[in-house]
PDB file of C-alpha atoms in Angstrom:
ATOM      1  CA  UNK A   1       0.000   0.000   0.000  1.00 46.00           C
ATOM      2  CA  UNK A   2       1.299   3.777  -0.646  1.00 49.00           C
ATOM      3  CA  UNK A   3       2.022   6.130   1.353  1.00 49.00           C
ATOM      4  CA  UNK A   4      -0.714   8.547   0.796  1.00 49.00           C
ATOM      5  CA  UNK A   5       0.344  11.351   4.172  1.00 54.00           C
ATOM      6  CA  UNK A   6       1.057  14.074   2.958  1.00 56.00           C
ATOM      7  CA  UNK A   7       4.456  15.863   3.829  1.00 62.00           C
ATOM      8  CA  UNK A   8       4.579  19.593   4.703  1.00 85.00           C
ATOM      9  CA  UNK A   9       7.336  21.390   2.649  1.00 87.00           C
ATOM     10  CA  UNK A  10       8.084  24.079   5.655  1.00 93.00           C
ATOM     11  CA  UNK A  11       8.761  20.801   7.443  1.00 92.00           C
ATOM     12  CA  UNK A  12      10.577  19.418   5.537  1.00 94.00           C
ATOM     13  CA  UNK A  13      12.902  22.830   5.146  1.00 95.00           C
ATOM     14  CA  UNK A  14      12.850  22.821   9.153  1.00 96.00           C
ATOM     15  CA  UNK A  15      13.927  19.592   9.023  1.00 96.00           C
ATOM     16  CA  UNK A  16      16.746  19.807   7.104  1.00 96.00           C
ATOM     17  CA  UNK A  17      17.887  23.287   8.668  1.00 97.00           C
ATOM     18  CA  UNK A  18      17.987  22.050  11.840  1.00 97.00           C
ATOM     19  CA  UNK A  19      19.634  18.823  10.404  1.00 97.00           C
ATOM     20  CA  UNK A  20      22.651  21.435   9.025  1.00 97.00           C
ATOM     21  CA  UNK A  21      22.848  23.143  12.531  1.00 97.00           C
ATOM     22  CA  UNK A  22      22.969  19.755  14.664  1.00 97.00           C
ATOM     23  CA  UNK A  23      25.905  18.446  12.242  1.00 97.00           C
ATOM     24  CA  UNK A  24      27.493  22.129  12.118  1.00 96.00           C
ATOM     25  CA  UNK A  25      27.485  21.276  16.060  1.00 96.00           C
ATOM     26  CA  UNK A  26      29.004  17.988  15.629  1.00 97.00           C
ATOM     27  CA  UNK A  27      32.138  18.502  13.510  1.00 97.00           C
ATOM     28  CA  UNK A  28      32.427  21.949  15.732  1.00 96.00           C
ATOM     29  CA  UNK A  29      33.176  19.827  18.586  1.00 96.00           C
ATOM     30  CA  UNK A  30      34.426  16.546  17.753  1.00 96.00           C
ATOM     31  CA  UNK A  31      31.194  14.525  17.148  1.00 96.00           C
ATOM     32  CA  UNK A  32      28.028  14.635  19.063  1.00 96.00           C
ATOM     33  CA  UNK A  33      25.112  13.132  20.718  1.00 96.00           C
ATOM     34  CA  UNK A  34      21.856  14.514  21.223  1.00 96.00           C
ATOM     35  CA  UNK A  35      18.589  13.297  23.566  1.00 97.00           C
ATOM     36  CA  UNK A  36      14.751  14.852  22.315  1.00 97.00           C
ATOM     37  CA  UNK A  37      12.638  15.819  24.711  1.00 96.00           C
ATOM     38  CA  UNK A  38       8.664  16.922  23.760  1.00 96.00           C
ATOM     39  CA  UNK A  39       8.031  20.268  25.513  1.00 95.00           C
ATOM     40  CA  UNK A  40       4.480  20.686  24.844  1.00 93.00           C
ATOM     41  CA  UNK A  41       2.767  22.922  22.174  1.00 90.00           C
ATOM     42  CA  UNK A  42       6.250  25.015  21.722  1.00 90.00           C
ATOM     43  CA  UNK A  43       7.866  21.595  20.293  1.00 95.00           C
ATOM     44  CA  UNK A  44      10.656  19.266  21.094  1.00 97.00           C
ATOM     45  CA  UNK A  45      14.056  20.280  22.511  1.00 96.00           C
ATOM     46  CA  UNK A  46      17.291  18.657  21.101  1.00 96.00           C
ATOM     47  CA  UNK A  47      19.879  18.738  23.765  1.00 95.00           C
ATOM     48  CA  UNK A  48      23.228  18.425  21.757  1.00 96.00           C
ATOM     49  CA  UNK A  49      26.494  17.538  24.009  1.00 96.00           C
ATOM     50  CA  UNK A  50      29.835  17.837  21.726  1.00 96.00           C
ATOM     51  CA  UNK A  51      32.531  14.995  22.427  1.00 95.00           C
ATOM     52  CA  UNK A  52      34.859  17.931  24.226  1.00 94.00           C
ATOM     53  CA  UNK A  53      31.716  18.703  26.542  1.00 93.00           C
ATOM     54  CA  UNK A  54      30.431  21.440  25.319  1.00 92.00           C
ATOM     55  CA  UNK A  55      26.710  21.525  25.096  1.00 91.00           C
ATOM     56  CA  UNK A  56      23.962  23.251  23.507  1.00 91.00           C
ATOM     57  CA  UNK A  57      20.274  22.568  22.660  1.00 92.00           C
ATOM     58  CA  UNK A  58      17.749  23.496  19.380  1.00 95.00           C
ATOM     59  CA  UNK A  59      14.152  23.867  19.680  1.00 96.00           C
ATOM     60  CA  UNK A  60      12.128  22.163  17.168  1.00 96.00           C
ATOM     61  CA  UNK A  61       8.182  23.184  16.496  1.00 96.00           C
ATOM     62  CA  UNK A  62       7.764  19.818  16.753  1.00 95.00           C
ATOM     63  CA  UNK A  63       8.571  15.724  18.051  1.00 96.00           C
ATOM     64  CA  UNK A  64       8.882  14.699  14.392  1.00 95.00           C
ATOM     65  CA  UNK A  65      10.752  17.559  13.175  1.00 96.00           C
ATOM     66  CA  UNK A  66      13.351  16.906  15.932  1.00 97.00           C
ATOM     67  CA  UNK A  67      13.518  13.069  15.466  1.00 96.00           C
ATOM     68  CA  UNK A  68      13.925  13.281  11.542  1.00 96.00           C
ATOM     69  CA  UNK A  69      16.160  16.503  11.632  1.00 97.00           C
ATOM     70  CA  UNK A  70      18.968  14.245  14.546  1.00 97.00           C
ATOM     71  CA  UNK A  71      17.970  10.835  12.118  1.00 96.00           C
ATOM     72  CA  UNK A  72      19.454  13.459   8.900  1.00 97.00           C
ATOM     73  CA  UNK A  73      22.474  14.655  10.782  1.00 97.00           C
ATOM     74  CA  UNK A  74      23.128  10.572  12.270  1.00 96.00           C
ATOM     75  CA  UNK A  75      24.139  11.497  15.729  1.00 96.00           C
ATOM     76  CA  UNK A  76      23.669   8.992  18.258  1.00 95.00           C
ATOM     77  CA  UNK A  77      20.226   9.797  20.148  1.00 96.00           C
ATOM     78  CA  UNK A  78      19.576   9.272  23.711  1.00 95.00           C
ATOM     79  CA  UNK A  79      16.458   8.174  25.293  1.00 94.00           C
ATOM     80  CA  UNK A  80      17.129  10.179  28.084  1.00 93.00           C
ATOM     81  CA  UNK A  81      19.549  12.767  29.330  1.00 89.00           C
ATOM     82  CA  UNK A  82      21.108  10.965  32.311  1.00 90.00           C
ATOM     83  CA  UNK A  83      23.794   8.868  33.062  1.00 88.00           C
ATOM     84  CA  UNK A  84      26.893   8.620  31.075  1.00 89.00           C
ATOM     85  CA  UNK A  85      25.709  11.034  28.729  1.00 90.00           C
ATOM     86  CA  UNK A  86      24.864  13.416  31.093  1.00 89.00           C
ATOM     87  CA  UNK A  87      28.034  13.058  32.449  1.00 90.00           C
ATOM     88  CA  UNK A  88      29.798  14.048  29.501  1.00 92.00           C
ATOM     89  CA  UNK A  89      28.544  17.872  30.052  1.00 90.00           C
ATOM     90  CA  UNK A  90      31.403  20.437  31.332  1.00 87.00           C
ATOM     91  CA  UNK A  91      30.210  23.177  33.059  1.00 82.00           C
ATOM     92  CA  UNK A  92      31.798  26.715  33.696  1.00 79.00           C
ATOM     93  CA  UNK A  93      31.434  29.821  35.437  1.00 79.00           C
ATOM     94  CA  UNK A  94      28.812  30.788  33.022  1.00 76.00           C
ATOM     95  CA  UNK A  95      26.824  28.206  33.471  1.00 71.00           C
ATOM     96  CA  UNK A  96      26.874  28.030  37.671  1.00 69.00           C
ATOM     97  CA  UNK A  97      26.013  31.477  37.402  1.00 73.00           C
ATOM     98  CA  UNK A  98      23.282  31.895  34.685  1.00 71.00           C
ATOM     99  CA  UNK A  99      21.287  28.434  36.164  1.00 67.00           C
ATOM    100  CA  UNK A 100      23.084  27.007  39.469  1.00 55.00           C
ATOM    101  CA  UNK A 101      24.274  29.648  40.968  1.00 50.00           C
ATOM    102  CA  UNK A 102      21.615  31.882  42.095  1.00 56.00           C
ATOM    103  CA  UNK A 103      20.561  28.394  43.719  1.00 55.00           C
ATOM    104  CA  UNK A 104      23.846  27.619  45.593  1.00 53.00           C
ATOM    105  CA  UNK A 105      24.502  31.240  46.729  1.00 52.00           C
ATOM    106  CA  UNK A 106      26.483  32.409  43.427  1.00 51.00           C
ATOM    107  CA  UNK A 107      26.525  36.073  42.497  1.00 56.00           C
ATOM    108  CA  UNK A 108      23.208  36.773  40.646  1.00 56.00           C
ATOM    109  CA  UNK A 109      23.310  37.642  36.802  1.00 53.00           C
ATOM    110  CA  UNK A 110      22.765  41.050  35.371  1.00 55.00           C
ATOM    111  CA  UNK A 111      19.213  41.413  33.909  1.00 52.00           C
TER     112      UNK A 111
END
């Protein structure tokens, strides 16, 4: 039987834009992984951690977007961000100060 769905060319333009920005990521930083994560009716979040431990994340407008944009670029994808992969993150001073460190008694960030 043929497949008779339909495919949305802005999709499919998303798709293969974030595709270019995850793999831009990836040879940026040695190779990557990534884990997708649904965020309700604003989309799907790509979290993308580098092989040297940088990270950074994409928002897609949507799950499928996200899954077929990190199946393009052929990254390894995570079911979930913990563990070893989560591990793999390095932090710095930015980072304890823009999300940790108000927490932990850090100096606040400027507005």
């Amino acid at each position: 039987m043929a497949d008779t769905q339909q495919v949305d060319p802005k999709d499919e333009r998303r798709v293969a834009r974030i595709a270019r920005q995850i793999s831009s990521f990836s040879k940026a930083h040695g190779g990557a992984e990534g884990q997708v994560a649904y965020i309700g009716q604003r989309g799907a979040r790509i979290v993308l951690v580098g092989e040297d431990g940088t990270w950074g994340d994409l928002v897609a407008p949507s799950y499928a977007v996200a899954e077929k944009a990190v199946e393009k670029s052929g990254i390894t994808v995570h079911e979930a961000f913990d563990g070893e992969f989560a591990g793999k993150v390095e932090t710095g001073p930015y980072e304890w100060t823009r999300m940790a460190g108000i927490q932990v008694g850090g100096k606040r960030a400027a507005r």
